[in-house]
Coordinates of C-alpha atoms and ligand atoms in Angstrom, one line a residue:
X25 CA -57.5 -36.4 39.5
X26 CA -55.6 -37.1 36.3
X27 CA -56.4 -33.7 35.0
X28 CA -54.7 -32.2 38.2
X29 CA -51.6 -34.5 37.8
X30 CA -51.0 -33.2 34.3
X31 CA -51.6 -29.6 35.2
X32 CA -49.3 -30.0 38.2
X33 CA -46.4 -31.2 36.0
X34 CA -46.9 -28.2 33.7
X35 CA -47.0 -25.9 36.7
X36 CA -43.8 -27.3 38.2
X37 CA -41.9 -26.8 34.9
X38 CA -43.1 -23.3 34.6
X39 CA -42.2 -22.4 38.1
X40 CA -38.8 -24.0 37.9
X41 CA -38.1 -22.0 34.8
X42 CA -38.9 -18.9 36.9
X43 CA -36.5 -20.1 39.6
X44 CA -39.2 -20.5 42.2
X45 CA -38.5 -23.0 45.0
X46 CA -41.8 -24.9 45.1
X47 CA -41.0 -27.0 48.2
X48 CA -40.9 -23.9 50.3
X49 CA -44.2 -22.7 48.8
X50 CA -45.8 -26.1 49.5
X51 CA -44.5 -26.0 53.2
X52 CA -46.0 -22.6 53.7
X53 CA -49.4 -23.5 52.2
X54 CA -49.6 -26.6 54.4
X55 CA -48.8 -24.7 57.5
X56 CA -51.5 -22.0 56.9
X57 CA -54.0 -21.7 59.7
X58 CA -57.3 -20.0 59.0
X59 CA -59.7 -19.8 62.0
X60 CA -63.4 -19.8 61.3
X61 CA -66.0 -17.9 63.5
X62 CA -68.6 -19.8 65.4
X63 CA -71.2 -17.2 64.3
X64 CA -70.6 -18.0 60.7
X65 CA -72.4 -21.3 61.1
X66 CA -75.5 -20.0 62.7
X67 CA -78.5 -18.2 61.2
X68 CA -77.7 -14.5 60.6
X69 CA -79.0 -11.7 58.6
X70 CA -79.4 -8.0 58.4
X71 CA -81.6 -5.6 60.4
X72 CA -84.2 -6.2 57.7
X73 CA -84.5 -9.9 57.8
X74 CA -82.9 -13.1 58.9
X75 CA -83.7 -15.9 56.4
X76 CA -83.3 -19.0 58.4
X77 CA -81.4 -21.8 56.7
X78 CA -82.3 -25.4 56.9
X79 CA -79.5 -27.2 58.9
X80 CA -77.9 -24.0 60.3
X81 CA -76.2 -24.6 63.6
X82 CA -78.2 -23.8 66.8
X83 CA -75.8 -24.6 69.6
X84 CA -72.1 -24.1 70.3
X85 CA -71.6 -27.8 69.8
X86 CA -73.3 -27.8 66.4
X87 CA -71.2 -24.8 65.3
X88 CA -68.0 -26.8 66.3
X89 CA -69.2 -29.8 64.5
X90 CA -69.8 -27.8 61.3
X91 CA -66.4 -26.0 61.6
X92 CA -64.8 -29.5 61.9
X93 CA -66.3 -30.2 58.5
X94 CA -64.5 -27.2 57.0
X95 CA -61.3 -28.4 58.5
X96 CA -61.9 -32.0 57.4
X97 CA -62.1 -30.9 53.8
X98 CA -59.5 -28.1 53.7
X99 CA -57.0 -29.3 56.3
X100 CA -56.1 -25.7 57.3
X101 CA -59.0 -24.5 59.5
X102 CA -58.4 -26.3 62.8
X103 CA -59.8 -23.7 65.2
X104 CA -63.0 -21.8 65.9
X105 CA -63.5 -18.4 67.4
X106 CA -66.2 -18.1 70.1
X107 CA -68.5 -15.1 70.7
X108 CA -69.8 -14.7 74.3
X109 CA -72.7 -14.9 75.1
X110 CA -73.8 -16.3 71.7
X111 CA -71.7 -19.4 72.6
X112 CA -72.4 -19.4 76.3
X113 CA -72.4 -22.9 77.8
X114 CA -72.5 -24.1 81.4
X115 CA -69.3 -26.0 81.2
X116 CA -66.5 -24.6 79.1
X117 CA -64.1 -27.4 80.0
X118 CA -66.6 -29.8 78.4
X119 CA -66.8 -27.6 75.3
X120 CA -63.1 -27.7 75.0
X121 CA -63.1 -31.5 75.3
X122 CA -65.8 -31.7 72.7
X123 CA -63.8 -29.5 70.3
X124 CA -60.8 -31.8 70.9
X125 CA -62.8 -34.9 70.2
X126 CA -63.5 -33.4 66.8
X127 CA -59.8 -32.7 66.2
X128 CA -60.5 -28.9 66.7
X129 CA -59.3 -26.3 69.1
X130 CA -61.0 -23.1 70.4
X131 CA -59.6 -19.9 69.1
X132 CA -60.1 -16.2 69.9
X133 CA -62.8 -15.3 72.4
X134 CA -64.9 -12.3 71.3
X135 CA -66.7 -10.5 74.1
X136 CA -70.1 -9.0 73.1
X137 CA -70.2 -5.4 74.1
X138 CA -73.0 -4.3 71.8
X139 CA -76.3 -6.1 72.5
X140 CA -77.2 -5.2 76.0
X141 CA -79.6 -2.3 76.6
X142 CA -77.1 -0.8 79.1
X143 CA -74.8 -0.1 76.2
X144 CA -76.9 2.5 74.5
X145 CA -74.3 5.2 75.2
X146 CA -71.3 2.9 75.0
X147 CA -69.6 0.1 76.9
X148 CA -66.0 0.5 77.8
X149 CA -66.4 4.3 77.1
X150 CA -69.8 4.8 78.7
X151 CA -70.2 8.0 80.7
X152 CA -71.6 6.0 83.7
X153 CA -69.0 4.1 85.7
X154 CA -71.5 1.4 86.5
X155 CA -72.0 0.5 82.9
X156 CA -68.3 0.5 82.3
X157 CA -68.0 -1.9 85.2
X158 CA -70.5 -4.2 83.6
X159 CA -68.6 -4.1 80.3
X160 CA -65.2 -4.6 81.9
X161 CA -66.6 -7.5 84.0
X162 CA -67.9 -9.2 80.9
X163 CA -64.4 -8.9 79.3
X164 CA -62.9 -10.4 82.5
X165 CA -65.4 -13.3 82.3
X166 CA -64.1 -13.8 78.7
X167 CA -60.5 -13.8 79.9
X168 CA -61.5 -16.6 82.3
X169 CA -63.3 -18.5 79.6
X170 CA -60.3 -18.2 77.3
X171 CA -58.1 -19.7 80.0
X172 CA -60.5 -22.6 80.5
X173 CA -60.8 -23.4 76.9
X174 CA -57.1 -22.9 76.1
X175 CA -57.4 -19.8 74.0
X176 CA -54.6 -17.3 73.8
X177 CA -56.4 -14.3 72.3
X178 CA -59.2 -12.0 73.3
X179 CA -60.5 -10.1 70.2
X180 CA -62.2 -6.9 71.1
X181 CA -64.5 -5.0 68.8
X182 CA -66.5 -2.2 70.3
X183 CA -69.7 -0.6 68.9
X184 CA -68.9 2.5 71.1
X185 CA -69.3 5.9 69.6
X186 CA -71.7 8.8 69.6
X187 CA -74.6 9.4 67.3
X188 CA -74.9 13.2 67.5
X189 CA -72.4 16.1 67.7
X190 CA -72.0 17.2 71.3
X191 CA -73.4 14.0 72.7
X192 CA -70.4 13.3 74.9
X193 CA -66.9 14.6 75.6
X194 CA -64.5 12.9 73.1
X195 CA -61.3 13.2 75.2
X196 CA -63.0 11.8 78.2
X197 CA -64.3 8.9 76.2
X198 CA -60.7 8.2 75.0
X199 CA -59.5 8.3 78.6
X200 CA -62.3 6.0 79.7
X201 CA -61.5 3.6 76.9
X202 CA -57.8 3.4 77.9
X203 CA -58.6 3.0 81.6
X204 CA -61.1 0.2 80.8
X205 CA -58.7 -1.6 78.5
X206 CA -55.9 -1.3 81.1
X207 CA -58.0 -3.2 83.7
X208 CA -58.8 -5.9 81.1
X209 CA -55.2 -6.2 80.0
X210 CA -53.9 -6.4 83.5
X211 CA -56.1 -9.5 84.0
X212 CA -54.4 -11.2 81.0
X213 CA -51.3 -13.1 82.0
X214 CA -48.5 -13.9 79.5
X215 CA -48.9 -15.3 76.8
X216 CA -52.5 -14.0 76.5
X217 CA -53.0 -11.3 73.9
X218 CA -55.5 -8.5 73.6
X219 CA -56.4 -7.9 69.9
X220 CA -57.9 -4.5 69.4
X221 CA -60.2 -4.3 66.4
X222 CA -61.1 -1.0 64.9
X223 CA -63.9 0.0 62.6
X224 CA -64.4 3.5 61.2
X225 CA -68.2 3.6 61.3
X226 CA -71.3 1.8 62.4
X227 CA -73.4 1.5 64.5
X228 CA -72.7 5.0 65.8
X229 CA -73.5 7.7 63.3
X230 CA -71.3 10.6 64.4
X231 CA -68.0 9.3 65.8
X232 CA -66.6 5.9 66.7
X233 CA -64.3 5.5 69.7
X234 CA -62.1 2.9 68.1
X235 CA -62.4 4.2 64.5
X236 CA -59.1 3.5 62.9
X237 CA -55.8 1.6 63.1
X238 CA -54.1 4.7 64.6
X239 CA -56.4 4.7 67.7
X240 CA -56.1 0.9 68.0
X241 CA -52.3 1.2 67.8
X242 CA -52.3 4.0 70.3
X243 CA -54.2 1.9 72.8
X244 CA -52.0 -1.1 72.1
X245 CA -48.8 0.8 72.7
X246 CA -50.2 2.3 75.9
X247 CA -51.2 -1.1 77.2
X248 CA -48.1 -3.2 76.6
X249 CA -46.4 -5.7 74.3
X250 CA -49.2 -8.3 74.3
X251 CA -51.8 -5.8 73.1
X252 CA -52.0 -5.8 69.3
X253 CA -54.0 -4.4 66.5
X254 CA -56.5 -6.5 64.6
X255 CA -57.3 -5.5 60.9
X256 CA -60.7 -6.5 59.6
X257 CA -60.8 -6.0 55.8
X258 CA -64.4 -4.6 55.9
X259 CA -63.6 -1.8 58.5
X260 CA -62.1 0.9 56.4
X261 CA -63.4 3.7 54.2
X262 CA -63.5 2.8 50.5
X263 CA -60.2 3.4 48.8
X264 CA -58.1 2.8 52.0
X265 CA -54.7 1.2 51.2
X266 CA -55.0 -1.7 53.6
X267 CA -51.8 -3.3 52.5
X268 CA -50.0 -0.1 53.7
X269 CA -51.6 -0.4 57.1
X270 CA -50.6 -4.0 57.3
X271 CA -47.0 -3.1 56.3
X272 CA -46.9 -0.4 58.9
X273 CA -48.3 -2.5 61.7
X274 CA -45.9 -5.3 60.9
X275 CA -43.0 -3.0 60.9
X276 CA -44.0 -1.8 64.4
X277 CA -44.5 -5.4 65.6
X278 CA -48.2 -4.7 66.4
X279 CA -50.2 -6.7 63.9
X280 CA -51.8 -9.4 66.0
X281 CA -54.9 -10.5 64.0
X282 CA -56.6 -10.4 60.7
X283 CA -60.2 -10.8 59.7
X284 CA -60.9 -11.8 56.2
X285 CA -64.0 -10.8 54.3
X286 CA -64.7 -8.4 51.4
X287 CA -66.7 -5.3 51.0
X288 CA -68.3 -3.5 48.1
X289 CA -70.0 -0.6 49.9
X290 CA -69.7 -0.9 53.7
X291 CA -68.9 -3.7 56.2
X292 CA -70.7 -6.1 53.9
X293 CA -69.2 -9.4 55.0
X294 CA -68.9 -10.6 51.4
X295 CA -66.9 -13.7 50.7
X296 CA -63.2 -12.9 51.0
X297 CA -61.6 -12.3 47.6
X298 CA -65.0 -12.0 45.8
X299 CA -64.8 -8.3 45.1
X300 CA -61.2 -7.3 45.1
X301 CA -58.9 -10.4 44.9
X302 CA -56.0 -8.2 43.8
X303 CA -56.2 -6.3 47.1
X304 CA -56.1 -9.6 49.0
X305 CA -53.1 -10.6 47.0
X306 CA -51.3 -7.3 47.7
X307 CA -52.0 -7.8 51.4
X308 CA -50.5 -11.3 51.3
X309 CA -47.5 -9.8 49.6
X310 CA -46.9 -7.6 52.6
X311 CA -47.6 -10.4 55.1
X312 CA -45.2 -12.8 53.4
X313 CA -42.6 -10.0 53.1
X314 CA -42.9 -9.5 56.8
X315 CA -42.7 -13.2 57.5
X316 CA -39.5 -13.5 55.5
X317 CA -37.8 -10.6 57.3
X318 CA -36.0 -11.8 60.5
X319 CA -36.2 -8.2 61.8
X320 CA -40.0 -8.4 61.9
X321 CA -41.5 -9.9 65.0
X322 CA -44.7 -11.4 63.6
X323 CA -47.4 -13.5 65.1
X324 CA -50.7 -13.0 63.3
X325 CA -54.0 -14.9 64.0
X326 CA -56.0 -15.2 60.8
X327 CA -59.7 -15.6 60.9
X328 CA -62.6 -15.5 58.4
X329 CA -65.0 -12.9 59.8
X330 CA -68.0 -13.5 57.5
X331 CA -71.5 -14.0 58.4
X332 CA -72.8 -15.1 55.1
X333 CA -76.5 -14.5 55.1
X334 CA -77.8 -16.1 51.9
X335 CA -75.2 -18.7 51.0
X336 CA -75.3 -22.1 52.8
X337 CA -73.0 -21.8 55.7
X338 CA -70.5 -24.6 55.5
X339 CA -69.9 -24.5 51.7
X340 CA -69.5 -20.7 52.0
X341 CA -66.9 -21.2 54.6
X342 CA -65.0 -23.8 52.5
X343 CA -65.2 -21.4 49.5
X344 CA -63.8 -18.6 51.6
X345 CA -60.9 -20.7 52.9
X346 CA -60.1 -21.7 49.3
X347 CA -60.2 -18.1 48.1
X348 CA -57.7 -17.1 50.9
X349 CA -55.5 -20.0 49.8
X350 CA -55.5 -18.8 46.2
X351 CA -54.3 -15.3 47.2
X352 CA -51.7 -16.7 49.6
X353 CA -50.4 -19.2 47.0
X354 CA -50.2 -16.4 44.3
X355 CA -48.3 -14.1 46.7
X356 CA -45.9 -17.0 47.6
X357 CA -45.0 -17.2 43.9
X358 CA -43.7 -13.6 43.8
X359 CA -40.1 -13.5 42.7
X360 CA -38.9 -11.4 45.7
X361 CA -35.2 -11.0 44.8
X362 CA -36.2 -9.7 41.4
X363 CA -38.8 -7.4 42.9
X364 CA -36.3 -5.9 45.4
X365 CA -33.9 -5.4 42.5
X366 CA -36.5 -3.7 40.4
X367 CA -37.5 -1.5 43.4
X368 CA -33.9 -0.6 44.0
X369 CA -33.4 0.4 40.3
X370 CA -36.6 2.4 40.3
X371 CA -37.9 0.1 37.5
X372 CA -41.5 0.8 38.2
X373 CA -42.9 -1.2 35.3
X374 CA -40.7 -4.3 36.0
X375 CA -41.7 -4.2 39.7
X376 CA -45.4 -4.2 38.8
X377 CA -44.9 -6.9 36.2
X378 CA -43.3 -9.1 38.7
X379 CA -46.3 -8.8 41.0
X380 CA -48.7 -9.3 38.1
X381 CA -46.9 -12.4 36.9
X382 CA -47.5 -14.1 40.2
X383 CA -51.0 -12.8 40.5
X384 CA -52.0 -14.1 37.1
X385 CA -50.7 -17.6 37.8
X386 CA -53.4 -20.3 37.9
X387 CA -52.5 -21.8 41.3
X388 CA -55.2 -24.5 41.3
X389 CA -52.8 -27.3 40.3
X390 CA -50.5 -26.2 43.2
X391 CA -53.4 -26.2 45.7
X392 CA -54.7 -29.5 44.4
X393 CA -51.2 -31.1 44.8
X394 CA -50.9 -29.6 48.3
X395 CA -54.3 -31.0 49.3
X396 CA -53.4 -34.4 48.0
X397 CA -50.2 -34.3 50.1
X398 CA -52.3 -33.4 53.1
X399 CA -54.5 -36.5 52.3
X400 CA -57.4 -34.3 51.3
X401 CA -59.6 -34.3 48.2
X402 CA -58.2 -31.8 45.6
X403 CA -61.6 -30.2 45.4
X404 CA -62.8 -29.6 49.0
X405 CA -66.1 -28.0 48.0
X406 CA -67.2 -30.8 45.7
X407 CA -66.0 -33.4 48.3
X408 CA -68.0 -31.8 51.1
X409 CA -71.2 -31.5 48.9
X410 CA -70.9 -35.2 48.0
X411 CA -70.3 -36.3 51.6
X412 CA -73.9 -36.3 52.8
X413 CA -73.2 -34.1 55.8
X414 CA -75.3 -31.2 54.5
X415 CA -78.3 -33.5 53.9
X416 CA -77.9 -35.0 57.4
X417 CA -77.9 -31.7 59.2
X418 CA -80.9 -30.5 57.2
X419 CA -82.8 -33.6 58.2
X420 CA -81.7 -33.6 61.8
X421 CA -81.9 -29.9 62.6
X422 CA -84.6 -28.6 60.3
X423 CA -85.2 -24.9 60.0
X424 CA -84.8 -22.8 63.2
X425 CA -87.7 -20.6 64.1
X426 CA -85.5 -18.2 66.0
X427 CA -83.2 -15.5 64.6
X428 CA -85.6 -12.9 63.4
X429 CA -83.2 -10.2 64.4
X430 CA -79.5 -9.4 63.8
X431 CA -76.9 -11.8 64.9
X432 CA -73.5 -12.1 63.3
X433 CA -70.5 -10.3 62.1
Ligands
PSV18 C1 -68.9 -6.1 63.8 O1 -68.5 -5.2 62.8 C2 -68.0 -7.3 63.7 O2 -68.2 -7.8 62.3 C3 -66.6 -7.2 64.0 O3 -65.9 -7.3 62.8 C4 -66.2 -8.3 64.9 O4 -65.0 -8.9 64.6 C5 -67.4 -9.2 64.7 O5 -68.5 -8.4 64.5 C6 -67.7 -10.1 65.9 O6 -67.9 -9.3 67.1
MN19 MN1 -64.1 -8.5 62.5

């Protein structure tokens, strides 16, 4: 603790020399809200193997209880996204009450449109109207669930696409997609939002119906104001400038959701910030820039979309939250007036140096001070590991025998 106090003093002096207003930074950090996914607490794996973990959550209630631990130690993860039917329960009202009893709320509802045999040729875009009906009805059920549990957002990711050239008529699929989405959107009263998540590949091999931000944006604008685009960091071709997509969607008032993770090759679901922390920082730079601009209408739901397969689930989630906080804190330290001035002067080197100065700042003393102000331990990961919760769930839950196939992000 002492070590953090001293580092904090040095940090404050350095930032005041740079003219950075730390109280605003502190307020922003405390107000951050990072949702965690229920499926990140359950056994998951690849199509090759699921290595079941001792203590992994088996029920919706256990997932909520584990998520509450992440919130208890970080103070910024008070909600949990649900995936239906993975989190199907008989009584959603009761689930909501249970979440509330843990000091948690239920977040985005994710319909599952990819694990039923009927969906072999698609769900909302399927050539058969009967299958489209099934998929739409499932989404309508999710809208009902969202209303019961007090969630505002439906997050929709589709596995729809074709696996061979000529398999289906692309323009018809686009039209079916829009018609299906229109029916779902029509069932969502204000203030409910439909977050449309794109992904450029997988599981279809040839084309993907919602393959890029442009298609998601097109659908959103056709639907109405409460349809927004959701950006998942793992869902782009390598080399894509994601911060540009973020800036563009913000400027159009259509960025509704964000899924954090990191990729090395494909949609790998690696820990956010573990591969390209500079990219994450640059994305936060755009997000903060948008938040500070009164002309930008911005309401973004942030979620970790990681289904860590090998790491222990709860510590992995705490580590991810902390990585997001680091990138956010660094981006909050950017000297924005100086940056705009350098940009206006065409001073390319100075502009980049301003970014790098913030990015290279060791923000750990700042985050430790913020956590102390929130009444949390400055080191959430260590505090969780010492708490005894992990040992308790291992003893109580044991190792699940299920989960030999894919489940997860
Ligand atoms: C599948 O790629 C995926 O990871 C999407 O990112 C969704 O958000 C998630 O699964 C849950 O359906
Ligand atoms: Mn996602």
